[in-house]
Each structure stands twice: as structure tokens, then as C-alpha cells.
Coordinates of C-alpha atoms in Angstrom, one line a residue:
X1 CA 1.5 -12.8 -35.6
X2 CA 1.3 -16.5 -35.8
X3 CA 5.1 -16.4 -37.6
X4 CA 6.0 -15.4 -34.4
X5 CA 4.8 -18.1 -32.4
X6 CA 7.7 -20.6 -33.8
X7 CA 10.5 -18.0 -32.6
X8 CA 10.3 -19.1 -29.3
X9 CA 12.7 -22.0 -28.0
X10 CA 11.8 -25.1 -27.7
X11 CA 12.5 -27.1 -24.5
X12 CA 12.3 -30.1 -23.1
X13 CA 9.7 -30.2 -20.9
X14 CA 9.4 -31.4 -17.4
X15 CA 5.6 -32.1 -17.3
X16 CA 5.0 -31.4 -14.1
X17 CA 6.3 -27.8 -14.1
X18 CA 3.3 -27.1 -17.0
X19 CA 1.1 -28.2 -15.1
X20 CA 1.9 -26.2 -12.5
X21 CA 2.3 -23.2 -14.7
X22 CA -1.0 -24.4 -16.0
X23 CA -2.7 -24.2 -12.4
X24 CA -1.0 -20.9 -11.4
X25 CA -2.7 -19.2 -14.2
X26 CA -5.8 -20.7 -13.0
X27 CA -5.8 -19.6 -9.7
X28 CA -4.6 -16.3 -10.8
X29 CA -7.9 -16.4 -13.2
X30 CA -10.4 -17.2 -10.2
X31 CA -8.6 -14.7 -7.8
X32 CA -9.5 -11.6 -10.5
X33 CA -12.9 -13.1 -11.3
X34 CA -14.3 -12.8 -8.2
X35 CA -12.4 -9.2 -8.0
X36 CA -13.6 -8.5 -10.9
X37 CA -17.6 -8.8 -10.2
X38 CA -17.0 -7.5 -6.5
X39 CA -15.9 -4.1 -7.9
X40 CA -18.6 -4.2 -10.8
X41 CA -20.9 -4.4 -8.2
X42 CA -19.4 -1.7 -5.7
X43 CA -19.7 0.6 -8.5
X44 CA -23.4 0.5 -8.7
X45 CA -24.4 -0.3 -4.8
X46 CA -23.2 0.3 -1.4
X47 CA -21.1 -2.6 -1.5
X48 CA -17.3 -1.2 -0.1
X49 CA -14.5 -2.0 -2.3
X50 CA -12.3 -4.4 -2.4
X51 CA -8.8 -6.2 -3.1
X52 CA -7.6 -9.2 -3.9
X53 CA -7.1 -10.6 -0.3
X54 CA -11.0 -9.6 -0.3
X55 CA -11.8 -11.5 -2.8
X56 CA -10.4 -14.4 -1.2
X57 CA -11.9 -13.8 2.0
X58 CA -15.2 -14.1 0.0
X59 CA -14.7 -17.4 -1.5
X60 CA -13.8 -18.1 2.1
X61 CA -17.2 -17.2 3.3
X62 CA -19.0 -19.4 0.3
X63 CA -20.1 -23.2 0.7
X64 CA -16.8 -25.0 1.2
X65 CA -15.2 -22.2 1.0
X66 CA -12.2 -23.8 3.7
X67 CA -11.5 -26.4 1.2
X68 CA -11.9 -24.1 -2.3
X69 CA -9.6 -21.8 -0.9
X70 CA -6.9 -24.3 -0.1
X71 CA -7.8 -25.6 -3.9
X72 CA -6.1 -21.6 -4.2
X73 CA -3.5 -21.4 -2.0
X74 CA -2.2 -24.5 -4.1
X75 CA -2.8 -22.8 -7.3
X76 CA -1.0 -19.6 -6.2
X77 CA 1.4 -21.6 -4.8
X78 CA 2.4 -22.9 -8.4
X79 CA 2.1 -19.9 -9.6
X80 CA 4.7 -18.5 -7.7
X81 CA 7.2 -21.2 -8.5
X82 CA 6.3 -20.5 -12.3
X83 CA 7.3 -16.7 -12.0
X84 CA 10.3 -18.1 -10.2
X85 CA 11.2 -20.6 -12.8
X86 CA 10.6 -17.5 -16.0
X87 CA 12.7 -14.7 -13.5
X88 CA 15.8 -17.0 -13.1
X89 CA 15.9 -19.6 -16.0
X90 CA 14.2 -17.7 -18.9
X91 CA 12.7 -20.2 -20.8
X92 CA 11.0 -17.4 -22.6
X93 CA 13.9 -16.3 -23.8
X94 CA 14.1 -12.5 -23.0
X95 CA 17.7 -12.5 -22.7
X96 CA 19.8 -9.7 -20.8
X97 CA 19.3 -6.9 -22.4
X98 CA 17.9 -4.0 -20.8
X99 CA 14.1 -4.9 -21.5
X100 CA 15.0 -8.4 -20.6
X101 CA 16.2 -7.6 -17.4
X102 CA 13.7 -5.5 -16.5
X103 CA 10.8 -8.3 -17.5
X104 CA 12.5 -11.1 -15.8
X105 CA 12.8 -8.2 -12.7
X106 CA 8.9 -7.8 -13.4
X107 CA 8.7 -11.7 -13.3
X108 CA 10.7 -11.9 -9.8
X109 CA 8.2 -9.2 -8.0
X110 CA 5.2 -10.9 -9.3
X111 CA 6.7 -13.9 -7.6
X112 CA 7.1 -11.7 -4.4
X113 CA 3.1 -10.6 -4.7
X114 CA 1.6 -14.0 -5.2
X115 CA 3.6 -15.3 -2.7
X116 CA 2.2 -12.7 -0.4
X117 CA -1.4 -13.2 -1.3
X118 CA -0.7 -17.4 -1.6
X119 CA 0.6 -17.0 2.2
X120 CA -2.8 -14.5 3.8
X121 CA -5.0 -17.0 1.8
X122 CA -3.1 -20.2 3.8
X123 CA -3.7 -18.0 6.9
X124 CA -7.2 -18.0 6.7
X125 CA -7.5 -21.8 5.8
X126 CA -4.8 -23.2 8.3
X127 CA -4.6 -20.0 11.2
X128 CA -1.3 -19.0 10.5
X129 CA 0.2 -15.8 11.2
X130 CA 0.5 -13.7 7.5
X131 CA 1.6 -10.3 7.4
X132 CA -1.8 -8.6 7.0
X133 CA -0.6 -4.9 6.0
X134 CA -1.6 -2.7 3.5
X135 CA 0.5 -2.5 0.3
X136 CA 1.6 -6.2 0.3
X137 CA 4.7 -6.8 -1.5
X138 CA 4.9 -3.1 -2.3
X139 CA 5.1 -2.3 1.7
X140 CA 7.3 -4.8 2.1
X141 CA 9.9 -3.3 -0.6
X142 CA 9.7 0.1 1.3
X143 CA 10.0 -1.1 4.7
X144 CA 13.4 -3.1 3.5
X145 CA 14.8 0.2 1.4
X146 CA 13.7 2.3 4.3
X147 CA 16.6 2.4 5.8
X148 CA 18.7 3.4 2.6
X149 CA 16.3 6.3 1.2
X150 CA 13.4 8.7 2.0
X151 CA 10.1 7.3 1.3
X152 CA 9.7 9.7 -1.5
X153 CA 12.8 8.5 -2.7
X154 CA 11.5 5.0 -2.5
X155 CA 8.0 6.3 -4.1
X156 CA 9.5 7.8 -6.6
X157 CA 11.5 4.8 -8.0
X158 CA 8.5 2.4 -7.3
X159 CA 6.3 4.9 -9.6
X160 CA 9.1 4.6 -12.5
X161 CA 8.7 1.4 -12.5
X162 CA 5.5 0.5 -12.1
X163 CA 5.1 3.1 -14.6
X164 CA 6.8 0.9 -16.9
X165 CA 4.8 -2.4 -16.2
X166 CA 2.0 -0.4 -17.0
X167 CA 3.1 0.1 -19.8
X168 CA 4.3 -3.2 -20.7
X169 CA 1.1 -4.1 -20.2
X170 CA 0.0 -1.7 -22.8
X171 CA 1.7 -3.0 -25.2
X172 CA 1.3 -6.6 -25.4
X173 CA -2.1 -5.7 -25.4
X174 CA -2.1 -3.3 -28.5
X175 CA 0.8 -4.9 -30.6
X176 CA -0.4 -7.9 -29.9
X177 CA 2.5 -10.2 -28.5
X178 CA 0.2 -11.7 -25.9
X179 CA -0.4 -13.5 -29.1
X180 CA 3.0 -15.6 -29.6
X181 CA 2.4 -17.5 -26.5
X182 CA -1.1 -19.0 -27.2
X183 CA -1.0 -22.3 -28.9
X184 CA -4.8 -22.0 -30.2
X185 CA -6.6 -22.6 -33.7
X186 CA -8.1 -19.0 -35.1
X187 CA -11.5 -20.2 -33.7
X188 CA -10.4 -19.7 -30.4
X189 CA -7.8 -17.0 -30.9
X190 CA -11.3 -14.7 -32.3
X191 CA -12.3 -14.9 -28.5
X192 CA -9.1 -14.7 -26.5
X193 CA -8.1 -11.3 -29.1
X194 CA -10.9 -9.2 -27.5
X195 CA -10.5 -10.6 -24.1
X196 CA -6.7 -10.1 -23.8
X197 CA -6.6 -6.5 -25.2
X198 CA -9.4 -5.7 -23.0
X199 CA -8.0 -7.4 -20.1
X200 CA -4.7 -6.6 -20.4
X201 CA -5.7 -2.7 -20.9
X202 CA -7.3 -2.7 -17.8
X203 CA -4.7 -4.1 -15.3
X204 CA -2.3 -1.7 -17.6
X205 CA -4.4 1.0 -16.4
X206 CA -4.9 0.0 -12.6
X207 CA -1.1 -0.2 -12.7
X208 CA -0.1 3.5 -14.5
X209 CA -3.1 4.9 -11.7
X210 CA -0.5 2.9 -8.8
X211 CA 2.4 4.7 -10.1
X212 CA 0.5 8.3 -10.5
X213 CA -0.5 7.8 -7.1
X214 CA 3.2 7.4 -5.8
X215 CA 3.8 10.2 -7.4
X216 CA 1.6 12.3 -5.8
X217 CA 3.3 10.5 -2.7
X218 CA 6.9 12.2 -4.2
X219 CA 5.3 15.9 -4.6
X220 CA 3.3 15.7 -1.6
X221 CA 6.8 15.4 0.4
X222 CA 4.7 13.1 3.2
X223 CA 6.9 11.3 5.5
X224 CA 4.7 8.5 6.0
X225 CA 6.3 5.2 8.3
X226 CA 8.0 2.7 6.6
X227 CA 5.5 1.0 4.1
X228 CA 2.4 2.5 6.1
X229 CA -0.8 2.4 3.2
X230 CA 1.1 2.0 0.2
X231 CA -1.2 2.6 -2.6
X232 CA -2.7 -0.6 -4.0
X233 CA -5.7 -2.1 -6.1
X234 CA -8.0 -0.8 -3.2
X235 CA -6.8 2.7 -3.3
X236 CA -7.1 3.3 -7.0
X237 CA -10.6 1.7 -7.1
X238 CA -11.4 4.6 -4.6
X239 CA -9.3 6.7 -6.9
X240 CA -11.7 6.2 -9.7
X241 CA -14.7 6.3 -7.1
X242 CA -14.3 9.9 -6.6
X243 CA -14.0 10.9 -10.4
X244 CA -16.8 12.5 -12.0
X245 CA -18.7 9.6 -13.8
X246 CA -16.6 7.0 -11.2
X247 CA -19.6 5.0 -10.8
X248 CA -19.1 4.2 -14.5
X249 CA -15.5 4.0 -14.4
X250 CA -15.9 1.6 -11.7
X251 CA -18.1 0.0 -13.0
X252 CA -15.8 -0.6 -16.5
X253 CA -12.9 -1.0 -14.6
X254 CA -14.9 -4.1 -13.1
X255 CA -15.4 -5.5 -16.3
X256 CA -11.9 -5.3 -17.6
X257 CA -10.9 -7.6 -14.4
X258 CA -13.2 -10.2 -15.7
X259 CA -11.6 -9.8 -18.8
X260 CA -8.3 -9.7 -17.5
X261 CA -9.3 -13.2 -15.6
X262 CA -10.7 -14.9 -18.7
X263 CA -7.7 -14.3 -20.2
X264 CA -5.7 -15.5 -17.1
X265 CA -7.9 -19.0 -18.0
X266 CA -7.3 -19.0 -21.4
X267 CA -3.7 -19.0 -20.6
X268 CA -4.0 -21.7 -18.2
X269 CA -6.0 -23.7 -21.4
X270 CA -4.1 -22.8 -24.1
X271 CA -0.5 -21.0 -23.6
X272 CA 2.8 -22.7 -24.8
X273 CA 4.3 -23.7 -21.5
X274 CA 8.3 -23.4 -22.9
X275 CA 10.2 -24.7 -19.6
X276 CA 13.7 -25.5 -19.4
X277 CA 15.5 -29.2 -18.6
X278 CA 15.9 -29.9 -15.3
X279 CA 17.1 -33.4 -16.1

């Protein structure tokens, strides 16, 4: 796998733009550490569950919480512009092909989320109107197609693709890709190995139970309004909740976030940040 890490291009690089690449993962990596011991401990208490907008609202209630959350909304902020700058300039280098296209597409909507979450954290720091609905950037897709197709329609398509990113996830997890993008000595890589494939599993798997949930949405032929409760991290951790053994699942599921945010550091710490000339 290290072979691989010299295929990718090599840019010049505008140093602010890795660092805030290098921040974005950061934030992303404190956002799913909290969510990550928040469901971990709603599995195993009466603690209700939660999303990632709850997990904010928790740092927010925490000493200093005003100032550590706009420490975040700065962090997601950069985050946002990073998707931006890997959806429309590639430095990455995945190309036009069909799998390229749909990663940079992947990229864009990630982009759309975190600048959704990024603007309901700045509403609770500076008391700004945010649009506080369920399903986030995933309502806000339906309520825009709405007027073009059925919401099963819309359900349908979202489930494809999400479907896919799930299964993208999958992947670099279990062939190992994750791996051409670290720029670590084998002493480190022994600890981010287990931590990506764990982590990356685990959001694989919260995004596949998304997409089976739309499709129950398609079968169950509900006209729901435009964007009303689309499901989201909070509905599949009451998914799992009602499974036989869903304490446990919960419970794992928990884990893997923590996993998934350790590896969301590691990135910020170690990953090659390829950006591409501005100058």
C-alpha cells in the first residue's frame, strides 16, 4: 500500500488551505467524539439519543462552552471550504470518470452537510436564525426536488446513493485506500489501521441503515411534506435501539464513532494535504 502513496499528484501548496484542511478534520473529529460517547452512553442508561447538532449543543452547555464552540464553527467552517476545494478542483485526482464523478458529487454534499451543521452551531454561539429541521441537508435536497418528483421518487434516488457512500465507505476501509493518503511512519500507521477500518465501517454502516430506511420510505408509498423527518443519524440510532440486542448494538455503534473520530484526528495530524495552485 505504501507504493501507492507516491501516485498521487503533487501540488504546489498554498499553506494556508492545509491548514485549513488540517482544522476541518479536527473539528469534524471533536464533533463525532462527543457523538460518539453520547450514544455509547444512551445505550446503556436512560440518556435519549442524539445527533450531531446534539453533540454540539453539549459542548455548548460545558465550561466555555460559547467560546469552544465558536473554536468549531471555525473548524467546520474550513472544513466546508476543503470539501469545496476536493469537489471542484480535484487535487486528489479522481478524474471524470463515473466513480470520479460520483466522489467529487459525494465531496460537494458533504460540503452542503457541514455547512449546515457549521451554520446551527453559529446559531447557538451568535443567535442567528439556522434552519433547525430534521434531516439537515438531506431535507433540504427533498424540499428543492419536491416540486419535480414524488417524495418516494426523491427517497428512492437518495437511498441509491447513499447506498453507494456506504459503500464507499466500505471499501476504503477493507482494501485499505484510506491508506495512500496518510503520510505516517509504520509506527503510527499500526494505530491509525485498526482505527480507520473500525471507524470507517461504522459510519459505512450508519449510512447503508440511512439508505434502507428510505427505502422503506419508497415501499411504504407515505406522502410525507416536503423534507418532513427525513431519516438521519438520530433515526438509525433508534433503529438499532429497537433490535433485539440494540442495547449492544448501540452500544458498539458508539464505539465505532469514537473510532471514526480518532481517525478524523489522525487525518488532521497526518494526511497528505495535495491542494492545487491558486497562484
Amino acid at each position: 500500500m505504501s507504493d501507492t502513496i507516491e501516485k498521487l499528484p503533487s501540488f504546489e501548496q498554498p499553506r494556508w488551505i492545509a491548514v485549513a484542511a488540517r482544522a476541518g478534520y479536527a473539528a469534524r473529529g471533536i464533533v463525532y467524539i462527543i457523538l460518539g460517547c453520547l450514544t455509547f452512553l444512551a445505550a446503556f442508561s436512560a440518556a435519549s439519543k442524539t445527533d450531531t447538532k446534539g453533540a454540539i449543543r453539549t459542548l455548548l452547555e460545558q465550561p466555555f462552552g460559547e467560546a469552544l464552540v465558536g473554536l468549531l464553527v471555525i473548524g467546520l467552517a474550513s472544513y466546508v471550504f476543503w470539501r469545496l476545494v476536493q469537489a471542484f478542483f480535484d487535487p486528489d485526482d479522481h478524474g471524470l470518470g463515473v466513480r470520479g464523478v460520483f466522489i467529487r458529487l459525494a465531496l460537494f454534499v458533504s460540503a452542503l452537510s457541514y455547512s449546515t451543521l457549521a451554520l446551527y452551531a453559529a446559531s447557538l454561539v451568535f443567535s442567528i436564525h439556522s434552519d433547525g429541521s430534521e434531516g439537515g441537508a438531506a431535507g433540504s435536497v427533498v424540499r428543492s426536488l419536491n416540486g419535480f418528483f414524488s417524495i418516494q421518487t426523491i427517497s428512492l434516488g437518495m437511498a441509491i446513493v447513499i447506498a453507494g457512500v456506504a459503500l464507499s465507505h466500505w471499501w476504503k476501509a477493507f482494501a485499505g485506500t484510506y491508506e495512500q493518503y496518510f503520510k505516517a511512519d509504520e509506527q503510527a500507521m499500526r494505530i491509525i489501521r485498526p482505527i480507520s477500518i473500525i471507524g470507517l465501517s461504522a459510519r459505512g454502516l450508519i449510512f447503508a441503515t440511512i439508505s434502507w430506511l428510505l427505502v422503506l420510505r419508497f415501499l411504504n408509498r407515505k406522502e410525507d411534506s416536503a423534507g418532513d423527518a427525513q431519516p438521519g443519524l438520530k433515526h438509525v440510532l433508534h433503529y438499532f435501539s429497537e433490535l433485539p440486542y440494540g442495547q449492544w448494538l448501540l452500544g458498539g455503534i458508539g464505539l465505532g464513532l469514537v473510532a471514526f473520530a480518532l481517525y478524523s484526528l489522525a487525518e488532521s495530524r497526518w494526511r497528505r494535504i495535495s491542494t492545487p495552485d491558486f497562484t
